[in-house]
């Protein structure tokens, strides 16, 4: 009877947390598509490619500057109740990552011409200078978002996620349009930076209030976190840094290689097709947002039966709600693509291929999250590294010949590959079927 109550409790956690995240994800996606539609119509598909290339580059660098402390915070803050210790860890993490992000920001600013020369695209130089300071708020948001996630506050986790930046930015654009302000292409990048700083500053006040409130509620003795413990802190986060960095490279390597080997126009086309297909995985992303702390808690408390049930319910829930989205996109693919221009009429089947790859992603369950939350992050790291290398090689071979289609074939195959490998190793190590069954 007690087990059934616990099962019901964890299932309710999925529904409650995921519903909040899902609604915010919907708002984020709607804002993102309206923004892409606006930019595509006003500035052209090539500008979408420029914006996406620079955005991808800075997301990758921000993960490097975070040093893996975002994922480490999720694990530590969800499993440790001593708020004094957590406050000490938080202060050490913020000081270290902010210092690094400031240094890297200056390096990027003064080397923007070199980076644009590498991509053989002079149009990238000025936007890189504008966005150079964005590393500071991006790093703050990466860490704060995961801390709120660890405390199961999915509303604040979703609001202070880097994906929510586009929502703030889109509303800023609407305000400027209402007052008939001229918005040139450079202002788009400035608005993007302003949106990041706005969210980062608000989240900093919010995290301080949140942690101080937790401190007042905490009755445990202080656990001193001495400076010499930093080496241990970084040692624990290093593996997570590699995973986070490789994972985000896996997500954006196709865009960067398209920018390097093809044209801004093709990057813009690929970005739009990718964003549309990604809607299929929105439910899985929402469930993953709440599932991390719960998976960690069940596993390390040896509640393996409950753990197994939770994993099964996660994948079933995401699969059931993802199928209608998948079918809608496939059946109305031509209509959806037509909103972005005539040049997209040739990419109907490209969209379908990417949607089917997303279906395998959803069907495999939260394999990456499960491995990271059960001390199997090294295996997950190896899987992602292998899949990224495969993705890189395929992109290098296929993009020069097939351009957008080359990136689509490469990314779809690689996504399927790492999910199947992930599901296999989850079963091998934990004896759990993460795949839909």
Coordinates of C-alpha atoms in Angstrom, one line a residue:
X1 CA 0.0 0.0 0.0
X2 CA 2.8 2.4 0.9
X3 CA 4.6 1.6 -2.4
X4 CA 1.4 2.4 -4.3
X5 CA 1.2 5.7 -2.5
X6 CA 4.8 6.5 -3.4
X7 CA 4.2 5.5 -7.0
X8 CA 1.2 7.9 -7.1
X9 CA 3.3 10.6 -5.5
X10 CA 6.1 10.4 -8.0
X11 CA 3.7 10.2 -10.9
X12 CA 1.9 13.3 -9.6
X13 CA 5.4 15.0 -9.5
X14 CA 5.7 14.2 -13.2
X15 CA 2.3 15.7 -14.0
X16 CA 2.6 18.7 -11.8
X17 CA 6.1 19.7 -12.6
X18 CA 5.8 18.8 -16.3
X19 CA 2.6 20.7 -16.8
X20 CA 4.2 24.0 -15.5
X21 CA 7.3 23.4 -17.7
X22 CA 5.1 22.4 -20.6
X23 CA 3.1 25.6 -20.6
X24 CA 6.2 27.8 -20.3
X25 CA 7.8 25.7 -23.1
X26 CA 4.8 26.3 -25.3
X27 CA 5.1 30.1 -24.6
X28 CA 8.9 29.8 -25.4
X29 CA 8.2 28.0 -28.6
X30 CA 5.5 30.3 -29.8
X31 CA 7.7 33.3 -29.1
X32 CA 10.7 31.6 -30.8
X33 CA 8.7 30.9 -33.9
X34 CA 7.2 34.4 -34.1
X35 CA 10.7 35.8 -33.6
X36 CA 12.1 33.6 -36.4
X37 CA 9.1 34.4 -38.6
X38 CA 9.6 38.1 -38.0
X39 CA 13.4 38.0 -38.6
X40 CA 12.9 35.8 -41.7
X41 CA 10.3 38.2 -43.2
X42 CA 12.1 41.5 -42.4
X43 CA 15.8 40.6 -42.7
X44 CA 15.7 37.4 -44.8
X45 CA 16.7 33.8 -44.2
X46 CA 20.4 34.6 -44.4
X47 CA 20.1 36.8 -41.3
X48 CA 18.4 33.9 -39.5
X49 CA 21.5 31.9 -40.3
X50 CA 23.8 34.7 -39.0
X51 CA 21.9 35.0 -35.8
X52 CA 21.7 31.2 -35.2
X53 CA 25.5 30.8 -35.9
X54 CA 26.4 33.4 -33.3
X55 CA 23.8 32.2 -30.8
X56 CA 25.2 28.6 -31.2
X57 CA 28.7 29.8 -30.7
X58 CA 28.0 31.7 -27.5
X59 CA 25.8 28.9 -26.1
X60 CA 28.8 26.5 -26.5
X61 CA 31.3 29.0 -25.0
X62 CA 28.9 29.7 -22.1
X63 CA 28.8 26.0 -21.2
X64 CA 32.6 25.9 -21.2
X65 CA 32.7 29.0 -18.8
X66 CA 30.1 27.3 -16.5
X67 CA 32.7 24.5 -15.9
X68 CA 30.0 21.8 -15.4
X69 CA 28.9 23.5 -12.2
X70 CA 25.3 23.8 -13.5
X71 CA 24.8 20.0 -13.7
X72 CA 26.8 19.6 -10.5
X73 CA 24.5 22.1 -8.7
X74 CA 21.5 20.0 -9.8
X75 CA 23.0 16.9 -8.3
X76 CA 24.3 18.5 -5.1
X77 CA 21.4 20.8 -4.3
X78 CA 18.8 18.0 -4.8
X79 CA 20.6 15.5 -2.5
X80 CA 22.0 17.7 0.3
X81 CA 19.8 19.4 2.9
X82 CA 22.4 21.5 4.7
X83 CA 21.7 25.0 3.3
X84 CA 24.8 26.5 4.9
X85 CA 27.0 24.1 2.9
X86 CA 25.0 24.7 -0.3
X87 CA 25.3 28.5 0.2
X88 CA 29.1 28.1 0.4
X89 CA 29.2 25.9 -2.7
X90 CA 27.0 28.5 -4.5
X91 CA 29.2 31.4 -3.7
X92 CA 32.4 29.5 -4.8
X93 CA 30.7 28.5 -8.1
X94 CA 29.5 32.0 -8.9
X95 CA 32.8 33.7 -8.1
X96 CA 34.8 31.2 -10.2
X97 CA 32.5 31.2 -13.3
X98 CA 31.9 34.9 -13.4
X99 CA 35.7 35.6 -13.3
X100 CA 36.2 33.2 -16.2
X101 CA 33.3 34.5 -18.2
X102 CA 34.6 38.1 -17.9
X103 CA 38.1 37.1 -19.1
X104 CA 36.6 35.1 -22.1
X105 CA 34.3 38.0 -22.9
X106 CA 37.3 40.3 -23.4
X107 CA 39.1 37.7 -25.5
X108 CA 36.1 37.4 -27.8
X109 CA 35.6 41.1 -28.1
X110 CA 39.1 41.8 -29.2
X111 CA 39.3 38.7 -31.5
X112 CA 35.9 39.1 -33.2
X113 CA 37.6 39.8 -36.6
X114 CA 39.7 36.6 -36.2
X115 CA 36.6 34.5 -35.5
X116 CA 34.7 36.0 -38.5
X117 CA 37.8 35.3 -40.7
X118 CA 37.7 31.7 -39.5
X119 CA 34.1 31.4 -40.8
X120 CA 35.0 33.5 -43.9
X121 CA 32.1 35.8 -43.0
X122 CA 32.8 39.5 -42.2
X123 CA 29.1 39.9 -41.2
X124 CA 29.8 38.0 -38.0
X125 CA 32.4 40.4 -36.6
X126 CA 30.2 43.2 -35.2
X127 CA 27.5 40.9 -33.7
X128 CA 30.2 39.0 -31.9
X129 CA 31.5 42.2 -30.3
X130 CA 27.9 43.0 -29.2
X131 CA 27.3 39.6 -27.8
X132 CA 30.7 39.2 -26.1
X133 CA 29.3 40.5 -22.8
X134 CA 26.4 38.0 -23.0
X135 CA 28.6 35.3 -21.5
X136 CA 28.2 36.8 -18.0
X137 CA 24.4 36.6 -17.9
X138 CA 24.4 33.3 -19.8
X139 CA 26.6 31.6 -17.1
X140 CA 24.5 33.1 -14.3
X141 CA 21.3 31.7 -15.9
X142 CA 22.9 28.3 -16.5
X143 CA 23.6 27.9 -12.8
X144 CA 20.5 29.5 -11.3
X145 CA 18.2 27.5 -13.6
X146 CA 19.6 24.2 -12.4
X147 CA 19.5 25.2 -8.7
X148 CA 15.8 26.0 -9.0
X149 CA 15.4 22.7 -10.8
X150 CA 17.1 20.9 -7.9
X151 CA 14.6 22.4 -5.5
X152 CA 11.8 21.2 -7.8
X153 CA 10.7 24.8 -8.5
X154 CA 10.0 24.2 -12.2
X155 CA 8.3 27.5 -12.7
X156 CA 11.5 29.4 -11.8
X157 CA 13.7 26.8 -13.6
X158 CA 11.8 27.4 -16.8
X159 CA 11.7 31.2 -16.5
X160 CA 15.5 31.5 -15.8
X161 CA 16.4 29.0 -18.5
X162 CA 18.4 30.4 -21.5
X163 CA 15.6 29.3 -23.8
X164 CA 13.3 31.8 -22.1
X165 CA 15.6 34.7 -23.3
X166 CA 13.8 34.7 -26.6
X167 CA 10.4 35.3 -24.9
X168 CA 11.7 38.5 -23.2
X169 CA 13.4 39.6 -26.4
X170 CA 10.2 39.0 -28.5
X171 CA 8.2 41.2 -26.1
X172 CA 10.8 43.9 -26.2
X173 CA 10.5 43.8 -30.0
X174 CA 6.7 44.1 -29.8
X175 CA 7.0 47.1 -27.5
X176 CA 9.4 48.8 -29.9
X177 CA 7.1 48.0 -32.9
X178 CA 4.1 49.5 -31.0
X179 CA 5.9 52.7 -30.5
X180 CA 7.1 52.7 -34.2
X181 CA 10.8 52.5 -33.3
X182 CA 13.1 51.5 -36.2
X183 CA 14.7 48.1 -35.5
X184 CA 17.8 47.4 -37.7
X185 CA 19.6 44.1 -37.6
X186 CA 22.2 45.3 -35.1
X187 CA 19.5 46.2 -32.6
X188 CA 18.3 42.6 -32.7
X189 CA 21.6 41.6 -31.1
X190 CA 21.5 44.4 -28.6
X191 CA 18.0 43.4 -27.6
X192 CA 19.2 39.9 -27.2
X193 CA 21.9 41.0 -24.8
X194 CA 19.5 43.3 -22.8
X195 CA 17.1 40.3 -22.4
X196 CA 19.9 38.1 -21.0
X197 CA 21.0 40.7 -18.5
X198 CA 17.4 41.4 -17.4
X199 CA 16.8 37.7 -16.7
X200 CA 20.2 37.3 -15.0
X201 CA 19.8 40.2 -12.7
X202 CA 16.2 39.3 -11.7
X203 CA 17.3 35.6 -11.1
X204 CA 20.2 36.8 -8.9
X205 CA 17.8 38.7 -6.6
X206 CA 15.4 35.7 -6.7
X207 CA 18.1 33.1 -5.9
X208 CA 19.3 35.2 -3.0
X209 CA 15.9 35.5 -1.5
X210 CA 15.2 31.8 -2.1
X211 CA 18.4 30.6 -0.5
X212 CA 18.1 33.0 2.5
X213 CA 14.6 31.7 3.1
X214 CA 15.9 28.2 3.0
X215 CA 18.6 29.1 5.5
X216 CA 16.1 30.4 8.0
X217 CA 14.2 27.1 7.7
X218 CA 17.4 25.1 8.1
X219 CA 18.2 23.9 11.6
X220 CA 21.3 21.8 10.9
X221 CA 24.8 22.8 12.1
X222 CA 27.0 24.8 9.7
X223 CA 29.2 22.7 7.5
X224 CA 32.3 24.8 6.7
X225 CA 33.3 24.8 3.0
X226 CA 37.0 25.8 3.0
X227 CA 38.7 27.2 0.0
X228 CA 41.0 24.2 -0.4
X229 CA 37.9 22.1 -1.1
X230 CA 37.6 23.8 -4.5
X231 CA 39.8 21.2 -6.1
X232 CA 37.4 18.5 -5.0
X233 CA 34.5 20.6 -6.2
X234 CA 36.0 21.0 -9.7
X235 CA 37.1 17.4 -9.7
X236 CA 33.4 16.4 -9.2
X237 CA 32.1 18.8 -11.9
X238 CA 34.8 18.1 -14.5
X239 CA 33.1 15.0 -15.8
X240 CA 29.8 16.9 -16.0
X241 CA 31.6 19.7 -17.9
X242 CA 32.8 17.3 -20.5
X243 CA 29.3 15.8 -20.8
X244 CA 27.6 19.3 -21.0
X245 CA 30.2 20.6 -23.5
X246 CA 30.0 17.5 -25.8
X247 CA 26.2 17.4 -25.6
X248 CA 25.8 21.1 -26.6
X249 CA 28.5 20.6 -29.3
X250 CA 26.3 17.6 -30.5
X251 CA 23.3 20.0 -30.6
X252 CA 25.0 22.8 -32.5
X253 CA 27.9 21.3 -34.5
X254 CA 25.8 20.9 -37.6
X255 CA 24.9 24.6 -37.5
X256 CA 28.5 25.7 -37.1
X257 CA 29.7 23.4 -39.8
X258 CA 27.0 24.6 -42.2
X259 CA 28.1 28.1 -41.5
X260 CA 31.7 27.1 -42.1
X261 CA 31.1 24.9 -45.2
X262 CA 28.0 26.5 -46.8
X263 CA 26.0 29.7 -46.7
X264 CA 24.1 31.8 -44.2
X265 CA 21.0 31.1 -46.3
X266 CA 21.4 27.4 -45.8
X267 CA 22.0 27.8 -42.1
X268 CA 18.8 29.8 -41.9
X269 CA 16.8 27.1 -43.7
X270 CA 18.2 24.3 -41.6
X271 CA 17.5 26.3 -38.4
X272 CA 13.9 26.7 -39.2
X273 CA 13.3 23.1 -40.2
X274 CA 15.2 22.0 -37.1
X275 CA 13.1 24.2 -34.8
X276 CA 9.8 22.9 -36.3
X277 CA 10.8 19.3 -35.9
X278 CA 12.0 19.9 -32.3
X279 CA 8.4 20.6 -31.2
X280 CA 7.9 16.8 -31.3
X281 CA 10.2 16.5 -28.3
X282 CA 8.7 19.3 -26.2
X283 CA 6.9 16.9 -23.8
X284 CA 10.1 14.9 -23.2
X285 CA 11.9 18.1 -22.4
X286 CA 9.2 19.2 -20.0
X287 CA 9.4 15.8 -18.2
X288 CA 13.2 15.9 -18.1
X289 CA 13.1 19.2 -16.3
X290 CA 11.3 17.8 -13.3
X291 CA 12.7 14.3 -13.4
X292 CA 16.3 14.8 -12.6
X293 CA 16.1 15.4 -8.8
X294 CA 13.4 12.7 -8.5
X295 CA 15.5 10.1 -10.3
X296 CA 18.6 10.9 -8.2
X297 CA 16.6 10.7 -5.0
X298 CA 14.9 7.4 -5.8
X299 CA 18.1 5.8 -7.0
X300 CA 20.4 6.8 -4.1
X301 CA 17.7 5.9 -1.5
X302 CA 17.6 2.4 -3.0
X303 CA 13.9 2.7 -4.0
X304 CA 14.6 0.6 -7.1
X305 CA 11.1 -0.7 -7.6
X306 CA 9.7 2.8 -7.4
X307 CA 12.6 4.0 -9.6
X308 CA 11.7 1.4 -12.3
X309 CA 8.0 2.4 -12.3
X310 CA 8.9 6.1 -12.5
X311 CA 11.1 5.6 -15.6
X312 CA 8.4 3.6 -17.3
X313 CA 5.7 6.2 -16.6
X314 CA 8.0 9.0 -17.9
X315 CA 8.6 7.4 -21.3
X316 CA 4.9 6.4 -21.7
X317 CA 3.7 9.9 -20.8
X318 CA 6.1 11.6 -23.2
X319 CA 5.3 9.1 -26.0
X320 CA 1.5 9.4 -25.7
X321 CA 1.5 13.2 -25.8
X322 CA 4.2 13.4 -28.5
X323 CA 2.5 11.3 -31.1
X324 CA -0.3 13.8 -31.9
X325 CA 2.3 16.6 -32.3
X326 CA 4.3 14.4 -34.6
X327 CA 1.3 13.5 -36.8
X328 CA 0.2 17.2 -37.0
X329 CA 3.6 18.3 -38.2
X330 CA 3.8 15.5 -40.8
X331 CA 0.3 16.0 -42.2
X332 CA 0.6 19.8 -42.3
X333 CA 4.3 20.0 -43.1
X334 CA 3.8 21.8 -46.5
X335 CA 1.5 24.4 -44.9
X336 CA 3.8 25.0 -42.0
X337 CA 6.9 25.5 -44.2
X338 CA 5.0 27.7 -46.6
X339 CA 4.7 30.4 -43.9
X340 CA 8.5 30.9 -44.1
X341 CA 8.8 31.3 -47.9
X342 CA 8.7 29.5 -51.2
X343 CA 12.3 28.2 -50.8
X344 CA 11.1 25.9 -48.0
X345 CA 8.8 23.9 -50.3
X346 CA 11.7 21.6 -51.2
X347 CA 12.2 20.6 -47.5
X348 CA 9.0 18.9 -46.7
X349 CA 10.6 15.4 -46.5
X350 CA 13.6 16.9 -44.6
X351 CA 11.1 18.0 -41.9
X352 CA 9.5 14.5 -41.9
X353 CA 12.9 12.8 -41.5
X354 CA 13.9 15.0 -38.6
X355 CA 10.5 14.5 -36.9
X356 CA 11.0 10.7 -37.2
X357 CA 14.4 11.0 -35.6
X358 CA 12.7 13.0 -32.8
X359 CA 10.2 10.2 -32.4
X360 CA 13.1 7.7 -31.7
X361 CA 14.4 10.3 -29.2
X362 CA 11.1 10.4 -27.4
X363 CA 10.6 6.6 -27.6
X364 CA 14.0 6.0 -26.0
X365 CA 13.1 7.9 -22.8
X366 CA 15.4 10.1 -20.7
X367 CA 18.5 8.0 -21.2
X368 CA 21.0 10.8 -20.8
X369 CA 19.3 12.1 -17.7
X370 CA 19.0 8.6 -16.1
X371 CA 22.7 7.9 -16.6
X372 CA 23.8 11.3 -15.3
X373 CA 21.7 11.0 -12.2
X374 CA 22.8 7.4 -11.4
X375 CA 26.6 7.9 -11.4
X376 CA 26.9 6.6 -15.0
X377 CA 27.8 9.9 -16.5
X378 CA 31.1 8.6 -17.8
X379 CA 29.3 6.1 -20.0
X380 CA 26.9 8.8 -21.2
X381 CA 29.9 11.0 -21.9
X382 CA 31.4 8.3 -24.1
X383 CA 28.2 7.7 -25.9
X384 CA 27.8 11.4 -26.7
X385 CA 31.5 11.8 -27.7
X386 CA 31.2 8.8 -30.1
X387 CA 27.9 10.2 -31.5
X388 CA 29.3 13.7 -31.9
X389 CA 32.4 12.3 -33.7
X390 CA 30.1 10.4 -36.1
X391 CA 28.0 13.5 -36.5
X392 CA 31.1 15.6 -37.2
X393 CA 32.5 13.2 -39.8
X394 CA 29.1 12.8 -41.6
X395 CA 28.7 16.6 -41.7
X396 CA 32.2 17.1 -43.1
X397 CA 31.4 14.5 -45.8
X398 CA 27.8 15.4 -46.6
X399 CA 27.5 19.2 -46.2
X400 CA 29.8 20.2 -49.1
X401 CA 27.8 17.9 -51.4
X402 CA 24.3 18.1 -50.1
X403 CA 24.3 21.3 -48.1
X404 CA 21.1 21.5 -45.9
X405 CA 20.2 17.9 -46.7
X406 CA 23.7 16.8 -45.6
X407 CA 23.2 18.4 -42.1
X408 CA 19.7 16.9 -41.9
X409 CA 21.0 13.3 -42.7
X410 CA 23.9 13.7 -40.3
X411 CA 22.0 15.1 -37.3
X412 CA 19.1 12.7 -37.7
X413 CA 21.3 9.6 -37.8
X414 CA 23.4 10.8 -34.9
X415 CA 20.3 11.6 -32.7
X416 CA 19.0 8.1 -33.4
X417 CA 22.4 6.5 -32.7
X418 CA 23.0 8.0 -29.3
X419 CA 19.4 7.3 -28.1
X420 CA 19.7 3.6 -29.1
X421 CA 23.1 3.3 -27.5
X422 CA 21.8 5.1 -24.4
X423 CA 18.8 2.8 -24.0
X424 CA 21.1 -0.2 -24.4
X425 CA 23.5 0.9 -21.7
X426 CA 20.7 1.9 -19.3
X427 CA 19.4 -1.6 -19.5
X428 CA 22.9 -3.1 -19.2
X429 CA 23.9 -1.1 -16.2
X430 CA 20.6 -0.6 -14.4
X431 CA 18.4 -3.5 -15.8
X432 CA 15.8 -1.0 -16.7
X433 CA 14.0 -0.7 -20.1
X434 CA 13.9 3.0 -20.8
X435 CA 12.5 2.4 -24.3
X436 CA 8.7 2.6 -24.7
X437 CA 7.1 -0.7 -23.8

